[in-house]
Amino acid sequence: MNSFQRFDCNGIYGDVPSPLTPDVYRKLGAALGSLVPSRGKFLVAADARSSSPIFLPALVEGLKSGNAAVVDVGSLPVPMVYYAARRIKADGCAIITAPFASEAANGLEWSIDNAVPNRQQVEFLRKAVNGKPPLTPTTLDPLPERSLDVSFDYVSWLQDTWFDSPAISAHVVLDPKFGPWAGLARRYLQAVFPRLLVSAIRDSSDYGLAEKCENNGGGDACDPLSEEVDRIRADLGFVLGIDGRCLTLIDGNGVPLQPAELNGLLVQSFGASLENEIFLHDRGCSPDVIDAAARWGAKPMLVESEHAEFWRMMIATSAPLGVDSTGRHFFRAICGNCDALFTICWILDYIAHQGKPFAKIREQMPR
């Protein structure tokens, strides 16, 4: 059997058909199901990769053998799945996905009791995949699998969060790059900010095309949106990464903000509320961003860039904001996790409160 590309707290990634097979997902499901109370709610989802429809039934079968009550939320961006798990107070969730991996790969992310995966769980799953210890078959009749549409609830939550946001009139263009936010982000953002004019490019879900876009490299990945923003004279644009969490901002001239600029904008949006609070950053974070947070009275703290460790540290320190150099932004307001659409709403709300176009705001930002 080929080795996994990754098997740690950040997820499990591997090639298809080896080492990933339906039997592996069946074993993973049984192991995860045994980590929650008997008949506990276990939420499952899958991305649009071609192998996901093959693996999802095996994962569900395994979870049922572990006495879990399975709730299927369908194909959603990863942040929406974690939102759904928090919303229904699920005992666990598992997502068949492999961000940034090749089209020929797949994987799994999971969370037990809405907590960050830990090393003990990783080792337990590794032993389960290798057949050690043997999996105990269920002694109860499995519960029927249920389906849940969380989209309306998710949008209502965003609307409620920014209910008091000042009205903002602007033209915003989104580029989901054929990824998980395709067909969703534009409609959701329009519902939260009804006076916005929101349009989108590359707005149909296709993981084959999404993977090609994501691996296009450098600023080229932003070129189509930069050209569109410049062509139609939009006020700003947002590129959403294939993992549903990464974000790039394009200004009204079609110029992408560097990660340091976007991170600096978020620090500026928090302002004095950062006083005496922890501010988390990775090793690639610009010293200027760290200094800006310190000037607001924050206590900068270094954390490794991996998603699970960042998430764990956000919870442990109760930090209001964490940023890394890859375009992910972590918020206490969403239990320490990151969500690209939440970040977009946060930025638009800040712009609305400033009462001036983003171009003017950017002019006043340090370069």
Coordinates of C-alpha atoms in Angstrom, one line a residue:
M1 CA 0.0 0.0 0.0
N2 CA 1.3 3.5 -0.9
S3 CA 1.9 5.8 2.0
F4 CA -0.4 8.7 2.8
Q5 CA 0.7 12.2 1.7
R6 CA -0.6 13.4 5.1
F7 CA -1.9 11.7 8.2
D8 CA -2.0 14.1 11.1
C9 CA -4.2 16.6 13.0
N10 CA -4.7 18.7 9.9
G11 CA -6.3 15.9 8.0
I12 CA -5.7 12.7 6.0
Y13 CA -4.7 13.0 2.3
G14 CA -3.8 10.2 -0.1
D15 CA -3.9 9.1 -3.7
V16 CA -6.9 7.2 -5.2
P17 CA -7.2 4.2 -5.5
S18 CA -4.2 3.6 -3.2
P19 CA -3.8 4.1 -0.3
L20 CA -7.3 5.5 -0.2
T21 CA -10.0 2.9 -0.8
P22 CA -13.6 2.5 0.3
D23 CA -12.4 0.0 2.9
V24 CA -10.1 2.7 4.4
Y25 CA -13.0 5.1 4.7
R26 CA -15.2 2.3 6.3
K27 CA -12.5 1.7 8.9
L28 CA -12.1 5.5 9.5
G29 CA -15.8 5.9 9.9
A30 CA -16.1 3.0 12.4
A31 CA -13.2 4.4 14.5
L32 CA -14.7 8.0 14.5
G33 CA -18.1 6.6 15.4
S34 CA -16.6 4.9 18.4
L35 CA -15.2 8.2 19.7
V36 CA -18.7 9.7 20.3
P37 CA -21.5 8.6 22.6
S38 CA -23.6 5.7 21.3
R39 CA -26.2 7.1 18.9
G40 CA -24.5 10.5 19.0
K41 CA -25.1 12.9 16.1
F42 CA -22.3 12.6 13.5
L43 CA -22.3 15.1 10.6
V44 CA -20.8 14.1 7.3
A45 CA -20.1 16.1 4.1
A46 CA -18.0 15.7 0.9
D47 CA -16.5 18.0 -1.7
A48 CA -17.1 17.7 -5.4
R49 CA -14.1 15.5 -6.2
S50 CA -14.9 12.6 -8.6
S51 CA -14.0 10.0 -5.9
S52 CA -16.1 11.5 -3.1
P53 CA -19.4 9.8 -4.1
I54 CA -17.5 6.5 -4.0
F55 CA -16.1 7.1 -0.5
L56 CA -19.1 8.7 1.2
P57 CA -21.2 5.6 1.5
A58 CA -18.3 3.7 2.9
L59 CA -17.7 6.4 5.5
V60 CA -21.3 6.4 6.5
E61 CA -21.4 2.6 6.7
G62 CA -18.4 2.7 9.1
L63 CA -19.9 5.4 11.2
K64 CA -23.2 3.4 11.6
S65 CA -21.2 0.4 12.6
G66 CA -19.7 2.6 15.4
N67 CA -23.2 3.3 16.6
A68 CA -23.3 6.9 15.3
A69 CA -26.4 8.7 14.1
V70 CA -25.3 10.1 10.7
V71 CA -26.5 13.5 9.4
D72 CA -25.5 14.3 5.8
V73 CA -25.2 18.0 5.0
G74 CA -24.2 17.4 1.3
S75 CA -21.4 19.1 -0.6
L76 CA -20.5 22.4 1.1
P77 CA -17.5 24.6 1.8
V78 CA -15.6 23.3 4.8
P79 CA -16.3 26.4 6.9
M80 CA -20.1 25.8 6.4
V81 CA -19.7 22.2 7.6
Y82 CA -18.0 23.3 10.8
Y83 CA -20.7 25.9 11.3
A84 CA -23.4 23.2 10.9
A85 CA -21.6 21.0 13.4
R86 CA -21.7 23.9 15.9
R87 CA -25.3 24.8 15.1
I88 CA -26.8 21.4 15.7
K89 CA -24.3 20.6 18.5
A90 CA -23.1 17.5 16.7
D91 CA -20.9 15.0 18.6
G92 CA -18.6 14.8 15.6
C93 CA -18.2 15.7 12.0
A94 CA -16.2 14.3 9.1
I95 CA -15.6 15.9 5.7
I96 CA -14.3 14.0 2.7
T97 CA -11.9 16.6 1.2
A98 CA -8.3 17.3 0.4
P99 CA -7.5 21.0 -0.1
F100 CA -4.5 21.8 -2.2
A101 CA -4.1 18.1 -3.2
S102 CA -4.1 16.9 -6.8
E103 CA -7.3 15.9 -8.5
A104 CA -6.3 12.3 -8.2
A105 CA -6.2 12.5 -4.4
N106 CA -8.8 12.8 -1.6
G107 CA -8.8 12.8 2.1
L108 CA -10.6 13.4 5.4
E109 CA -11.0 16.2 8.0
W110 CA -12.8 15.6 11.2
S111 CA -13.7 17.1 14.6
I112 CA -15.0 15.4 17.7
D113 CA -17.2 17.5 20.0
N114 CA -16.4 20.6 17.9
A115 CA -12.8 20.4 19.2
V116 CA -9.5 20.5 17.3
P117 CA -8.3 17.0 16.3
N118 CA -5.5 15.7 18.6
R119 CA -2.6 13.3 18.3
Q120 CA -4.4 10.6 20.3
Q121 CA -7.2 10.6 17.7
V122 CA -4.7 10.5 14.8
E123 CA -3.0 7.5 16.3
F124 CA -6.3 5.8 16.9
L125 CA -7.3 6.3 13.3
R126 CA -4.0 5.1 12.0
K127 CA -4.3 1.9 14.0
A128 CA -7.9 1.5 12.8
V129 CA -6.8 1.8 9.1
N130 CA -4.1 -0.9 9.7
G131 CA -6.7 -3.1 11.4
K132 CA -5.3 -2.7 14.9
P133 CA -7.2 -2.9 17.2
P134 CA -9.9 -4.9 15.4
L135 CA -13.1 -2.9 15.0
T136 CA -16.0 -4.2 17.1
P137 CA -19.2 -4.6 15.1
T138 CA -22.3 -2.8 16.4
T139 CA -24.8 -4.6 18.6
L140 CA -27.5 -2.0 17.9
D141 CA -29.7 -1.6 14.9
P142 CA -28.2 1.3 13.0
L143 CA -30.3 4.5 12.8
P144 CA -31.4 5.7 9.4
E145 CA -29.2 8.3 7.8
R146 CA -30.7 11.8 7.8
S147 CA -30.1 14.8 5.5
L148 CA -29.9 18.4 6.6
D149 CA -29.9 21.6 4.5
V150 CA -28.0 24.2 6.6
S151 CA -27.7 26.9 3.9
F152 CA -30.7 29.0 5.1
D153 CA -29.5 28.8 8.7
Y154 CA -26.0 29.8 7.7
V155 CA -27.2 32.8 5.7
S156 CA -29.5 33.9 8.6
W157 CA -26.6 33.7 11.0
L158 CA -24.6 36.0 8.7
Q159 CA -27.5 38.4 8.3
D160 CA -28.0 38.5 12.1
T161 CA -24.3 39.1 12.7
W162 CA -24.3 42.1 10.4
F163 CA -27.8 43.3 10.9
D164 CA -26.7 46.7 12.2
S165 CA -24.0 47.2 9.6
P166 CA -24.3 50.6 7.8
A167 CA -25.6 50.4 4.3
I168 CA -22.9 50.1 1.7
S169 CA -23.3 50.7 -2.0
A170 CA -20.5 49.2 -4.0
H171 CA -19.8 46.7 -6.8
V172 CA -18.1 43.6 -5.5
V173 CA -16.9 40.8 -7.8
L174 CA -16.2 37.3 -6.4
D175 CA -14.0 34.6 -7.9
P176 CA -14.7 31.2 -6.3
K177 CA -12.4 29.6 -8.9
F178 CA -14.8 26.7 -9.6
G179 CA -14.3 25.7 -5.9
P180 CA -16.7 24.9 -3.1
W181 CA -18.0 28.5 -2.8
A182 CA -19.1 28.5 -6.5
G183 CA -22.8 29.1 -6.8
L184 CA -23.1 30.0 -3.1
A185 CA -20.9 33.0 -2.1
R186 CA -22.5 35.5 -4.5
R187 CA -26.1 34.7 -3.4
Y188 CA -25.2 34.6 0.3
L189 CA -23.2 37.9 0.2
Q190 CA -26.1 39.6 -1.6
A191 CA -28.5 38.5 1.1
V192 CA -26.3 39.9 3.9
F193 CA -25.6 43.2 2.1
P194 CA -28.7 43.9 -0.1
R195 CA -27.4 47.2 -1.3
L196 CA -24.3 45.7 -2.7
L197 CA -24.0 44.9 -6.4
V198 CA -22.4 41.4 -6.4
S199 CA -21.3 39.6 -9.5
A200 CA -19.0 36.6 -9.9
I201 CA -16.7 34.8 -12.4
R202 CA -15.8 31.1 -12.5
D203 CA -18.9 30.5 -10.5
S204 CA -19.7 26.8 -11.2
S205 CA -18.4 24.0 -9.1
D206 CA -15.8 21.8 -10.8
Y207 CA -12.9 20.4 -8.7
G208 CA -10.9 19.5 -11.8
L209 CA -10.9 23.1 -12.9
A210 CA -10.6 24.4 -9.3
E211 CA -7.4 22.3 -8.8
K212 CA -5.9 23.7 -12.0
C213 CA -6.8 27.3 -10.9
E214 CA -5.3 26.8 -7.4
N215 CA -2.1 25.4 -8.7
N216 CA -1.7 28.1 -11.4
G217 CA 0.9 29.7 -9.1
G218 CA 1.7 33.2 -7.9
G219 CA -0.4 36.2 -8.9
D220 CA -1.6 34.4 -12.0
A221 CA -4.3 32.8 -10.0
C222 CA -5.8 36.3 -9.4
D223 CA -5.4 37.5 -13.0
P224 CA -8.9 36.7 -14.2
L225 CA -10.5 38.6 -11.4
S226 CA -8.1 41.5 -11.6
E227 CA -9.0 41.9 -15.3
E228 CA -12.7 41.7 -14.5
V229 CA -12.5 44.2 -11.7
D230 CA -10.6 46.6 -14.0
R231 CA -12.9 46.0 -17.0
I232 CA -16.1 46.8 -15.3
R233 CA -14.7 49.4 -12.9
A234 CA -15.8 47.4 -9.8
D235 CA -14.9 48.7 -6.3
L236 CA -13.2 45.6 -5.1
G237 CA -13.0 41.8 -5.6
F238 CA -12.4 38.7 -3.6
V239 CA -10.7 35.5 -4.6
L240 CA -11.8 32.5 -2.5
G241 CA -9.4 29.5 -2.3
I242 CA -10.3 25.9 -3.0
D243 CA -10.2 25.1 0.7
G244 CA -13.1 27.5 1.4
R245 CA -10.9 29.3 3.9
C246 CA -8.2 31.3 2.0
L247 CA -8.9 34.7 0.7
T248 CA -7.3 37.4 -1.5
L249 CA -8.6 40.9 -1.9
I250 CA -8.4 42.9 -5.2
D251 CA -8.6 46.6 -5.1
G252 CA -10.6 48.8 -7.5
N253 CA -7.6 49.1 -9.8
G254 CA -7.5 45.3 -10.2
V255 CA -4.4 45.0 -8.0
P256 CA -4.3 42.2 -5.5
L257 CA -3.4 43.1 -1.9
Q258 CA -0.4 41.2 -0.6
P259 CA -1.2 39.0 2.4
A260 CA 0.6 41.5 4.7
E261 CA -1.7 44.3 3.4
L262 CA -4.9 42.3 4.0
N263 CA -3.7 41.2 7.4
G264 CA -2.9 44.8 8.2
L265 CA -6.4 45.8 7.1
L266 CA -7.9 43.2 9.5
V267 CA -5.7 44.5 12.4
Q268 CA -6.8 48.0 11.6
S269 CA -10.5 46.9 11.6
F270 CA -10.1 45.6 15.2
G271 CA -8.2 48.7 16.3
A272 CA -8.3 49.5 20.0
S273 CA -10.4 46.4 20.8
L274 CA -7.0 44.5 20.5
E275 CA -5.7 46.1 23.7
N276 CA -4.5 43.5 26.1
E277 CA -5.6 40.7 23.8
I278 CA -3.5 38.0 22.2
F279 CA -2.8 38.4 18.5
L280 CA -1.7 35.2 16.8
H281 CA 0.5 35.1 13.7
D282 CA 2.7 32.7 11.8
R283 CA 6.4 32.8 10.9
G284 CA 5.6 34.3 7.5
C285 CA 3.7 37.2 8.9
S286 CA 5.1 40.7 8.1
P287 CA 6.9 42.4 11.0
D288 CA 4.9 45.5 10.0
V289 CA 1.6 43.7 10.8
I290 CA 2.9 42.4 14.1
D291 CA 4.1 46.0 15.0
A292 CA 0.7 47.4 14.0
A293 CA -1.1 45.0 16.4
A294 CA 1.3 45.8 19.2
R295 CA 0.7 49.5 18.7
W296 CA -3.0 48.8 19.4
G297 CA -2.0 47.2 22.6
A298 CA -2.2 43.6 21.5
K299 CA 0.2 40.9 22.7
P300 CA 1.6 39.2 19.5
M301 CA 2.2 35.4 19.8
L302 CA 3.9 33.2 17.2
V303 CA 2.1 30.0 16.2
E304 CA 3.0 27.5 13.5
S305 CA 1.0 27.9 10.2
E306 CA -0.8 24.6 10.2
H307 CA -4.5 25.0 10.4
A308 CA -5.1 22.6 13.3
E309 CA -2.4 24.2 15.5
F310 CA -3.7 27.7 14.7
W311 CA -7.2 26.7 15.5
R312 CA -6.1 25.0 18.8
M313 CA -4.1 28.1 19.8
M314 CA -7.1 30.4 19.0
I315 CA -9.2 28.5 21.4
A316 CA -6.5 28.1 24.1
T317 CA -5.7 31.9 24.1
S318 CA -9.2 33.2 23.3
A319 CA -7.5 35.5 20.8
P320 CA -9.9 37.7 18.8
L321 CA -7.8 37.5 15.7
G322 CA -5.2 35.3 14.1
V323 CA -3.6 35.7 10.7
D324 CA -1.2 33.7 8.6
S325 CA 0.8 34.4 5.5
T326 CA -1.3 32.1 3.2
G327 CA -4.6 34.1 3.3
R328 CA -6.3 32.4 6.2
H329 CA -7.9 34.5 9.0
F330 CA -9.0 33.1 12.3
F331 CA -11.7 34.8 14.5
R332 CA -12.8 34.3 18.0
A333 CA -16.3 35.1 16.8
I334 CA -16.4 31.7 14.9
C335 CA -14.9 29.6 17.7
G336 CA -11.3 30.3 16.6
N337 CA -11.7 28.9 13.1
C338 CA -11.6 30.5 9.6
D339 CA -14.2 31.1 7.0
A340 CA -13.5 33.1 3.8
L341 CA -17.1 34.4 3.5
F342 CA -17.2 35.5 7.1
T343 CA -13.9 37.4 6.5
I344 CA -15.4 39.1 3.4
C345 CA -18.4 40.2 5.5
W346 CA -16.1 41.5 8.2
I347 CA -14.1 43.6 5.7
L348 CA -17.3 45.0 4.0
D349 CA -18.7 45.9 7.4
Y350 CA -15.5 47.8 8.3
I351 CA -15.5 49.6 5.0
A352 CA -19.2 50.6 5.6
H353 CA -18.3 51.9 9.0
Q354 CA -15.5 54.1 7.5
G355 CA -18.0 55.8 5.3
K356 CA -15.6 56.0 2.3
P357 CA -14.6 53.9 -0.7
F358 CA -12.0 51.2 -0.2
A359 CA -9.7 53.0 -2.5
K360 CA -9.5 55.9 0.0
I361 CA -9.0 53.5 2.9
R362 CA -6.1 51.8 1.1
E363 CA -4.4 55.1 0.4
Q364 CA -4.1 55.6 4.2
M365 CA -2.8 52.1 4.8
P366 CA 1.0 51.6 5.2
R367 CA 2.5 49.8 2.3

